[in-house]
mmCIF file of N, CA and C in Angstrom:
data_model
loop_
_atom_site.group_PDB
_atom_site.id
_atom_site.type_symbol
_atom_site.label_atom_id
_atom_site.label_comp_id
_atom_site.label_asym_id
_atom_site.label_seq_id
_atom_site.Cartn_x
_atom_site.Cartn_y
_atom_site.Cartn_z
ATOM 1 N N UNK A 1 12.541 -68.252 30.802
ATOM 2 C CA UNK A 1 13.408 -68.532 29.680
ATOM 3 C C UNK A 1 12.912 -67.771 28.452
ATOM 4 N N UNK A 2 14.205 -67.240 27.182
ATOM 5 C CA UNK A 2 13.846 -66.726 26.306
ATOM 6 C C UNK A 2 13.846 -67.361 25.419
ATOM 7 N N UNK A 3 13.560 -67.586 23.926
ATOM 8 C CA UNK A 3 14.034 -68.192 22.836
ATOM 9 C C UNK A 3 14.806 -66.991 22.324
ATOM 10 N N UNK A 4 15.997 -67.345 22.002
ATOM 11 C CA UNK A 4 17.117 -66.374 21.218
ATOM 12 C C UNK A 4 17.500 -66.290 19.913
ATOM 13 N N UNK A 5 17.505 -67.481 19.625
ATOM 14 C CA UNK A 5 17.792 -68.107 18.181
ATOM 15 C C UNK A 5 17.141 -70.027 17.812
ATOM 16 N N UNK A 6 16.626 -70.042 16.580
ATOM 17 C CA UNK A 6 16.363 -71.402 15.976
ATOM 18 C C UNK A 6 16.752 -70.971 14.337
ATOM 19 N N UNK A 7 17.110 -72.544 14.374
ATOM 20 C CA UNK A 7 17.834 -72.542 12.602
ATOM 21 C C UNK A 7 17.721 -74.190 12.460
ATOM 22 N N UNK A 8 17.152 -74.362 11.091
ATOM 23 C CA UNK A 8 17.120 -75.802 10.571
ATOM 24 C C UNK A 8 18.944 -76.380 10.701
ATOM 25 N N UNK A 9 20.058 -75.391 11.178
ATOM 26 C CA UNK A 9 21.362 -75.577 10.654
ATOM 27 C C UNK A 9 22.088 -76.124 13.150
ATOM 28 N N UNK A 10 21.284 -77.087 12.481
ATOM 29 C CA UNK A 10 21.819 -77.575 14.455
ATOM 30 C C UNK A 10 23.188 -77.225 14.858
ATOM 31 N N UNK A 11 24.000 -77.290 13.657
ATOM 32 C CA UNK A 11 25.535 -77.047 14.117
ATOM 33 C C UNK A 11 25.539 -75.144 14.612
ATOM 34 N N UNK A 12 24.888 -74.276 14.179
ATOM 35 C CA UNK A 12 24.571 -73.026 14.032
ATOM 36 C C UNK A 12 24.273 -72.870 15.424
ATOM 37 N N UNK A 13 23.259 -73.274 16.239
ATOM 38 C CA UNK A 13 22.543 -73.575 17.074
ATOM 39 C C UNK A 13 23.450 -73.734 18.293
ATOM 40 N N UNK A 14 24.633 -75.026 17.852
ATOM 41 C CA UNK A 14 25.468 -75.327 18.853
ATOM 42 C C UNK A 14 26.245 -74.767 18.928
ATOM 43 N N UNK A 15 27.252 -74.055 18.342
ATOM 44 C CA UNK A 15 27.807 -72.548 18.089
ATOM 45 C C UNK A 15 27.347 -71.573 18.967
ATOM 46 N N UNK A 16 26.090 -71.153 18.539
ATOM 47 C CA UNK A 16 25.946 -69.888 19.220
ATOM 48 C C UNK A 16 25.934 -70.079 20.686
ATOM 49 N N UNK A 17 25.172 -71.110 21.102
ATOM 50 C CA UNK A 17 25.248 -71.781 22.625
ATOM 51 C C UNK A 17 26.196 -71.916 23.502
ATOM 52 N N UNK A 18 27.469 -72.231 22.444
ATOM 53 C CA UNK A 18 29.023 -72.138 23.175
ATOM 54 C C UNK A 18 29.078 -70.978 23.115
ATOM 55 N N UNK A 19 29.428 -70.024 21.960
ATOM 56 C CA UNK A 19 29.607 -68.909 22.346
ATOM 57 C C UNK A 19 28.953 -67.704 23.542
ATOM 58 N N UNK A 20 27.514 -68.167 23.809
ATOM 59 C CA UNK A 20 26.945 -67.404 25.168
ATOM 60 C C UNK A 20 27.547 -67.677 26.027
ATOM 61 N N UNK A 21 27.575 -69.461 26.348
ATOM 62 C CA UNK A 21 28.393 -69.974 27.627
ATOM 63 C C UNK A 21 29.401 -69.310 27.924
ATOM 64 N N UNK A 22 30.623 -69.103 26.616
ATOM 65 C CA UNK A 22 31.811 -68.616 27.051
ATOM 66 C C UNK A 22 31.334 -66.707 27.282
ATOM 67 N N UNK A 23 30.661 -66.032 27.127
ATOM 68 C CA UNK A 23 30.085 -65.220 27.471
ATOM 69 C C UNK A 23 29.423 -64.971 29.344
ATOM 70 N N UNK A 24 29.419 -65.918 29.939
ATOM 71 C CA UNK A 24 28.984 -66.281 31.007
ATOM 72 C C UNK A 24 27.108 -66.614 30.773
ATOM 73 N N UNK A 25 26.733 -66.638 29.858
ATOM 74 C CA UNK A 25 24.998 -66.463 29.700
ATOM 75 C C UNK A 25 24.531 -68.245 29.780
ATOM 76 N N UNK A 26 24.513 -68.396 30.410
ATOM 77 C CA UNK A 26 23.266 -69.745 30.943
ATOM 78 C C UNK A 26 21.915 -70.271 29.931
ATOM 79 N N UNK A 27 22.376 -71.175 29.019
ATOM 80 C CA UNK A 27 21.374 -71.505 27.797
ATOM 81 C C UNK A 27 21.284 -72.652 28.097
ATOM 82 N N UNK A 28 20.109 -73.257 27.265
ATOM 83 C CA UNK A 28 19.881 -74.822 26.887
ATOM 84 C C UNK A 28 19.020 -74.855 25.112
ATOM 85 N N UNK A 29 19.319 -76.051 24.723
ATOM 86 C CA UNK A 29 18.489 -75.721 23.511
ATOM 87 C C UNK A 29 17.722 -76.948 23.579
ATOM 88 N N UNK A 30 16.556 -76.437 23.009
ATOM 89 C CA UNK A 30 15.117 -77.296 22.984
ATOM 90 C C UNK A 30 15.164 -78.177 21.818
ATOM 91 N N UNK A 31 14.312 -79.017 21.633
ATOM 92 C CA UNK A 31 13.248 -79.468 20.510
ATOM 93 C C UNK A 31 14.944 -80.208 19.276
ATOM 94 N N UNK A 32 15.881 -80.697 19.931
ATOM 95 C CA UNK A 32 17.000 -81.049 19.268
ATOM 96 C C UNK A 32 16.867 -82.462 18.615
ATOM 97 N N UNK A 33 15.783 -83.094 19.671
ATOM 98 C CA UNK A 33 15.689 -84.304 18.795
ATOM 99 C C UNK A 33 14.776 -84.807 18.083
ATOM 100 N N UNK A 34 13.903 -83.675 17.792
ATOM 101 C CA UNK A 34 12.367 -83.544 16.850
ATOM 102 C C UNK A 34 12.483 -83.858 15.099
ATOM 103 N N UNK A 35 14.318 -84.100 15.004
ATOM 104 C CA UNK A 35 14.545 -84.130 13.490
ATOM 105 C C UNK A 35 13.463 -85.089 12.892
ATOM 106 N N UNK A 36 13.605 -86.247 13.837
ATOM 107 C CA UNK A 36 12.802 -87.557 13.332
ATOM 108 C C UNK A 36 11.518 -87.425 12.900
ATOM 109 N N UNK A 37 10.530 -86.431 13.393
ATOM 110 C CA UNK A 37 9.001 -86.608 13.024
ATOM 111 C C UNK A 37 9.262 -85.480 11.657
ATOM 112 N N UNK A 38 9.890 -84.912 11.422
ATOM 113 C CA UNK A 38 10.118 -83.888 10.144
ATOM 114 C C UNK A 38 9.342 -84.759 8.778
ATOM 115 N N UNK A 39 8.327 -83.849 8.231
ATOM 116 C CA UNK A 39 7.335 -84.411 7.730
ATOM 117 C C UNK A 39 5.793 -84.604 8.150
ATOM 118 N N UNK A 40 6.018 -84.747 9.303
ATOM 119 C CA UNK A 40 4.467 -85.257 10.055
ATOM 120 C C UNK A 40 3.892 -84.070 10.579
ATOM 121 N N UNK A 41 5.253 -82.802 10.463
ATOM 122 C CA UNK A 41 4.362 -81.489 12.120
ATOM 123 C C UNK A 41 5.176 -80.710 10.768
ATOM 124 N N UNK A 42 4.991 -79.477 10.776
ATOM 125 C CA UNK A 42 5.608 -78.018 9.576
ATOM 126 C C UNK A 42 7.251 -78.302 10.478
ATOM 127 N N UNK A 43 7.675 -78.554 9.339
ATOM 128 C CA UNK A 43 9.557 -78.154 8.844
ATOM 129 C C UNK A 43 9.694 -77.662 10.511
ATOM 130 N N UNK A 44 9.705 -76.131 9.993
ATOM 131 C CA UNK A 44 10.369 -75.320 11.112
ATOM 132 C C UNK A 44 10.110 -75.980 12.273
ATOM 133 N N UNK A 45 9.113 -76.600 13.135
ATOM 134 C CA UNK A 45 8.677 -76.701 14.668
ATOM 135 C C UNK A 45 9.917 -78.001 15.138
ATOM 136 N N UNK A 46 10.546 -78.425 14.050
ATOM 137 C CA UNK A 46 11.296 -79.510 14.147
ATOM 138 C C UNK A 46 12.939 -79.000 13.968
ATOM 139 N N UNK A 47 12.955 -77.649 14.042
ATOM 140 C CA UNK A 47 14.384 -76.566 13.908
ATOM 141 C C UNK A 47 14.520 -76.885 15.626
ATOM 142 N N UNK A 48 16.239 -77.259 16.124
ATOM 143 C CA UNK A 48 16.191 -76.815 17.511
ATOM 144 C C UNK A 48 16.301 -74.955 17.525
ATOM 145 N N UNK A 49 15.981 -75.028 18.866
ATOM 146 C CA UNK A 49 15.663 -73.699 19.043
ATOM 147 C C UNK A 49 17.337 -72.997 20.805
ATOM 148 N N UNK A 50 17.302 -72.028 20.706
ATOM 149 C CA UNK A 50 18.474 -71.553 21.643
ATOM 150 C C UNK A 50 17.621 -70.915 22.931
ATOM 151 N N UNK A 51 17.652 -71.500 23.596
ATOM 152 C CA UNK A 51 17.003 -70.213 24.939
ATOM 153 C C UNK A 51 17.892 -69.969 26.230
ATOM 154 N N UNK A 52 17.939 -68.636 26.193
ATOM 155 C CA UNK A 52 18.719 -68.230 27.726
ATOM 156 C C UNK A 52 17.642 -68.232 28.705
ATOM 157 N N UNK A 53 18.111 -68.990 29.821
ATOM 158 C CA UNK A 53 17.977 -69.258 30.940
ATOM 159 C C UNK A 53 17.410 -68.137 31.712
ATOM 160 N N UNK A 54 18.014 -67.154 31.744
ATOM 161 C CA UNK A 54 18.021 -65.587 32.564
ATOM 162 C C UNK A 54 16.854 -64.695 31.584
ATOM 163 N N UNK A 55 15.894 -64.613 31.713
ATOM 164 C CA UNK A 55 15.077 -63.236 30.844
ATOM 165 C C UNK A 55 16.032 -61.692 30.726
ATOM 166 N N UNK A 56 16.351 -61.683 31.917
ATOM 167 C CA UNK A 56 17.530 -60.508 31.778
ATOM 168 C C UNK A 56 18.875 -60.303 30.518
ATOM 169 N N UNK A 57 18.786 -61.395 30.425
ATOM 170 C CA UNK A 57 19.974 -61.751 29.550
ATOM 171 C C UNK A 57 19.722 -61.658 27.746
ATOM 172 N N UNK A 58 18.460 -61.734 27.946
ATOM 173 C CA UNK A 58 17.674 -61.670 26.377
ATOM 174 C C UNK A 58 18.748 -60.780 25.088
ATOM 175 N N UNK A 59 18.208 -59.849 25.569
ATOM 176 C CA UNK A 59 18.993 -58.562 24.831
ATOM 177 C C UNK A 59 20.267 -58.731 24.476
ATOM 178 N N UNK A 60 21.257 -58.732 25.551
ATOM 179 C CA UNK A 60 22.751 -58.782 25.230
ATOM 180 C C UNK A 60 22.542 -60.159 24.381
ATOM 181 N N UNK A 61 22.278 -61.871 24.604
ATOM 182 C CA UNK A 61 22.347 -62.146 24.117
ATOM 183 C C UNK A 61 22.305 -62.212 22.544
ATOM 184 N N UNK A 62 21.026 -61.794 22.543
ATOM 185 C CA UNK A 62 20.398 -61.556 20.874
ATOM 186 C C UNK A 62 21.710 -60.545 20.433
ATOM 187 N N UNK A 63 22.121 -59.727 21.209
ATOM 188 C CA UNK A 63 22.990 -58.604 20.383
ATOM 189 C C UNK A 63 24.315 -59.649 19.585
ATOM 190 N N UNK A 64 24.856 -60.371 20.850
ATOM 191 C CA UNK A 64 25.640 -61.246 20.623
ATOM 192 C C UNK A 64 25.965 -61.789 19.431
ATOM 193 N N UNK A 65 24.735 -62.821 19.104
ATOM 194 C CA UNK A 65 24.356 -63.403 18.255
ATOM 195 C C UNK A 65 24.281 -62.950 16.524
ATOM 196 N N UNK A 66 23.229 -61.973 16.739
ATOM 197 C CA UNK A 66 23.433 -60.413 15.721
ATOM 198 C C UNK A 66 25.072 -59.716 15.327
ATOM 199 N N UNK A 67 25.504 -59.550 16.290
ATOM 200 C CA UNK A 67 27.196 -59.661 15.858
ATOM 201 C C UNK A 67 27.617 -60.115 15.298
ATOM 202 N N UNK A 68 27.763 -61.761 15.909
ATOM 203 C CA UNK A 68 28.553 -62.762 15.070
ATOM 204 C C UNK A 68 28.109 -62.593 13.352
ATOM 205 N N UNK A 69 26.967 -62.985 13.238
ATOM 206 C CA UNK A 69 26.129 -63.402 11.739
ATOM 207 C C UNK A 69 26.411 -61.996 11.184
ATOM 208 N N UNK A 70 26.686 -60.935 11.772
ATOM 209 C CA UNK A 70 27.255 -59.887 10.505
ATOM 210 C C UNK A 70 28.398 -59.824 10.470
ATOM 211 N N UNK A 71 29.564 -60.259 11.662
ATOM 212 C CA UNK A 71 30.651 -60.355 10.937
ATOM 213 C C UNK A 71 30.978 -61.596 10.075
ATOM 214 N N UNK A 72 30.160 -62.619 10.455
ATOM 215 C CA UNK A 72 30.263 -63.419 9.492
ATOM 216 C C UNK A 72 30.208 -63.447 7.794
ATOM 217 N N UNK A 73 28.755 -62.508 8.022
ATOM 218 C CA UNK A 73 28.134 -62.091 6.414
ATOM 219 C C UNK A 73 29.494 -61.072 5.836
ATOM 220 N N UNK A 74 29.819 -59.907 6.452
ATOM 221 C CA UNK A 74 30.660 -59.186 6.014
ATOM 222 C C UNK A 74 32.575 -59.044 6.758
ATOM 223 N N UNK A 75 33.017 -60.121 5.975
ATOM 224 C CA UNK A 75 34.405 -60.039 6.716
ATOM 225 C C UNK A 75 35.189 -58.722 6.327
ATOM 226 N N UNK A 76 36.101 -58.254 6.928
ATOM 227 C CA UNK A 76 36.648 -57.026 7.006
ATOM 228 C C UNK A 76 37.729 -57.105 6.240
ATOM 229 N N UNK A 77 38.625 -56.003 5.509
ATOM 230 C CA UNK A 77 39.799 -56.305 4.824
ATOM 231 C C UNK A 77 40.466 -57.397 5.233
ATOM 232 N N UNK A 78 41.179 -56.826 6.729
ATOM 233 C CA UNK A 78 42.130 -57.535 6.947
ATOM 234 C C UNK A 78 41.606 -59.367 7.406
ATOM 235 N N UNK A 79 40.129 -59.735 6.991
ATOM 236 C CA UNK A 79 39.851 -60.848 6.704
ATOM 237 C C UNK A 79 39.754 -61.605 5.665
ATOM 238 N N UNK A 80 40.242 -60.961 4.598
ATOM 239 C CA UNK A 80 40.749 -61.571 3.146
ATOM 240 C C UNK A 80 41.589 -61.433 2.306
ATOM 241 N N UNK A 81 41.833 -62.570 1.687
ATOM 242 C CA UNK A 81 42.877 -62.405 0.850
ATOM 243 C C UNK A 81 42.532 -62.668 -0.488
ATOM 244 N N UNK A 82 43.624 -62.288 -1.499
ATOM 245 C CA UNK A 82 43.073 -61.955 -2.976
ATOM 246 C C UNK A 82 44.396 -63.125 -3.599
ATOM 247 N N UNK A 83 43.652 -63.840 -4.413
ATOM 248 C CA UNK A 83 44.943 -65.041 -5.213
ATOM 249 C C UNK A 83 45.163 -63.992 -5.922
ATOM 250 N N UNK A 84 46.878 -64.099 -5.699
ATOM 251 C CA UNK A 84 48.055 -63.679 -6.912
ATOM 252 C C UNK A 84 47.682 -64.335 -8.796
ATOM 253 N N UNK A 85 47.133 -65.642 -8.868
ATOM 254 C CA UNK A 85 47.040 -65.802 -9.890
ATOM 255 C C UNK A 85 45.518 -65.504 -10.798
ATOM 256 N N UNK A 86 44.451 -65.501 -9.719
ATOM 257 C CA UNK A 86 43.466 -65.332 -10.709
ATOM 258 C C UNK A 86 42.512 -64.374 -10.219
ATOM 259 N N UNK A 87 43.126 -63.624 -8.838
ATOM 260 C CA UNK A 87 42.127 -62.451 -8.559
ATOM 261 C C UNK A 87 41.160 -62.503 -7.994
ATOM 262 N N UNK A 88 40.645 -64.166 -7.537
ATOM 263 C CA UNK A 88 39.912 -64.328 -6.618
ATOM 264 C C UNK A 88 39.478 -63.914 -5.190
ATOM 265 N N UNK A 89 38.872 -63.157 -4.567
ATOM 266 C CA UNK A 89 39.251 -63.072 -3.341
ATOM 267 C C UNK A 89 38.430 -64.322 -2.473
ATOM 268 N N UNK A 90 38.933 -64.716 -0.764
ATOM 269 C CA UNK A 90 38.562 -65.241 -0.079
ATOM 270 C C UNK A 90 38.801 -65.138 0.876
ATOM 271 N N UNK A 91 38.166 -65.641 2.280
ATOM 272 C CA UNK A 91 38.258 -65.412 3.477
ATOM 273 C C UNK A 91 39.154 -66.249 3.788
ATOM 274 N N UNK A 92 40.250 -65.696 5.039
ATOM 275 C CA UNK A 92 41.367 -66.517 5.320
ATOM 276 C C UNK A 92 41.409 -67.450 5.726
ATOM 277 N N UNK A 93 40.329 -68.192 6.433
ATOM 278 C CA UNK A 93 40.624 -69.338 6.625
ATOM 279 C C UNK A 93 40.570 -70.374 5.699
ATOM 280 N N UNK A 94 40.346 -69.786 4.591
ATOM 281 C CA UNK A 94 40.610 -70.738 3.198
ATOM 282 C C UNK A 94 42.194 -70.862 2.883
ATOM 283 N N UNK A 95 42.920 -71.644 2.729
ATOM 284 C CA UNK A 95 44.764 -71.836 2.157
ATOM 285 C C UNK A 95 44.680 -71.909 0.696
ATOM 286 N N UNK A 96 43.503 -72.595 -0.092
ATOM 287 C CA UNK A 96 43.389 -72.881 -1.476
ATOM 288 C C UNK A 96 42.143 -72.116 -2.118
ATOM 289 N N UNK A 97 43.174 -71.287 -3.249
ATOM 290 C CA UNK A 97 41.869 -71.084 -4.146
ATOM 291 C C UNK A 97 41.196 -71.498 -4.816
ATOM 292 N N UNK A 98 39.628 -71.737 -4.365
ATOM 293 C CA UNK A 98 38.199 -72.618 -5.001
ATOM 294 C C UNK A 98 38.563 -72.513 -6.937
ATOM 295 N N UNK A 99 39.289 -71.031 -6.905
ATOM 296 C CA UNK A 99 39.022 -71.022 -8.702
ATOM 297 C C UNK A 99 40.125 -72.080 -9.437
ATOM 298 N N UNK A 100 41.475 -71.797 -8.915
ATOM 299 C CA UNK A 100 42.273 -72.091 -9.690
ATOM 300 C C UNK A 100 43.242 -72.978 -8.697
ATOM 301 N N UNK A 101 43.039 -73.272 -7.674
ATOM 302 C CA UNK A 101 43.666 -74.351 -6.721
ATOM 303 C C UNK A 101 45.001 -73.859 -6.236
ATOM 304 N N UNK A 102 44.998 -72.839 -6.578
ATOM 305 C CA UNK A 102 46.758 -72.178 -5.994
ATOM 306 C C UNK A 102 46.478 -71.877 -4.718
ATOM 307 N N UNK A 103 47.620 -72.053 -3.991
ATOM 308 C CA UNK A 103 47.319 -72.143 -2.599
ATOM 309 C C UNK A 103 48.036 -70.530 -1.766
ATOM 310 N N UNK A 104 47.032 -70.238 -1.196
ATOM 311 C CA UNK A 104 47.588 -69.167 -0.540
ATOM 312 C C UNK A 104 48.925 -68.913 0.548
ATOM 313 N N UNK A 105 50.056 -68.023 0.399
ATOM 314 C CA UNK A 105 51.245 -68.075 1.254
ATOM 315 C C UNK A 105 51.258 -66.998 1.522
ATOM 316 N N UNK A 106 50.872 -66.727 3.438
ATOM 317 C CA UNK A 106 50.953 -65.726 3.689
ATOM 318 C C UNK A 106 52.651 -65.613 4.417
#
């Protein structure tokens, strides 16, 4: 087994895990229910952690993963939209603009 990914953010964790699965890649994640001693052992050792099953699989996975979190970080034009009233831009799966509450109509 590899470790692929750990993040204090468990929902992050469970995400990426589905997304290998639906990938065909064979994971489990560790150390998920260590939240509780947080305090007693360093922060991080109490982060769950992602590991593929297959050592072979390491690589593509990690690439995977590395994908997502940059298209995440950088959405593409046609992943945003700009409010008509105050010039805001945001990513589409937002309907309302955070600035001025006008709601987006595509």
């Amino acid at each position: 087994m590899k470790l692929i990914y750990t993040s204090e953010d468990r929902l992050m964790v469970y995400h990426f895990k589905n997304l290998l699965e639906q990938k065909g890649i064979e994971c489990v994640i560790k150390h998920d229910d260590l939240a509780s001693i947080a305090g007693q052992v360093p922060f991080m050792a109490t982060w769950p952690e992602l590991w593929v099953a297959d050592p072979d699989m390491e690589n593509w996975a990690k690439q995977i993963v590395r994908q997502h979190q940059a298209d995440a970080a950088d959405p593409g034009e046609d992943d945003i939209w700009v409010c008509e009233h105050c010039g805001e831009k945001h990513a589409k799966q937002f309907t309302e603009c955070w600035n001025c509450h006008k709601s987006f109509e595509a």
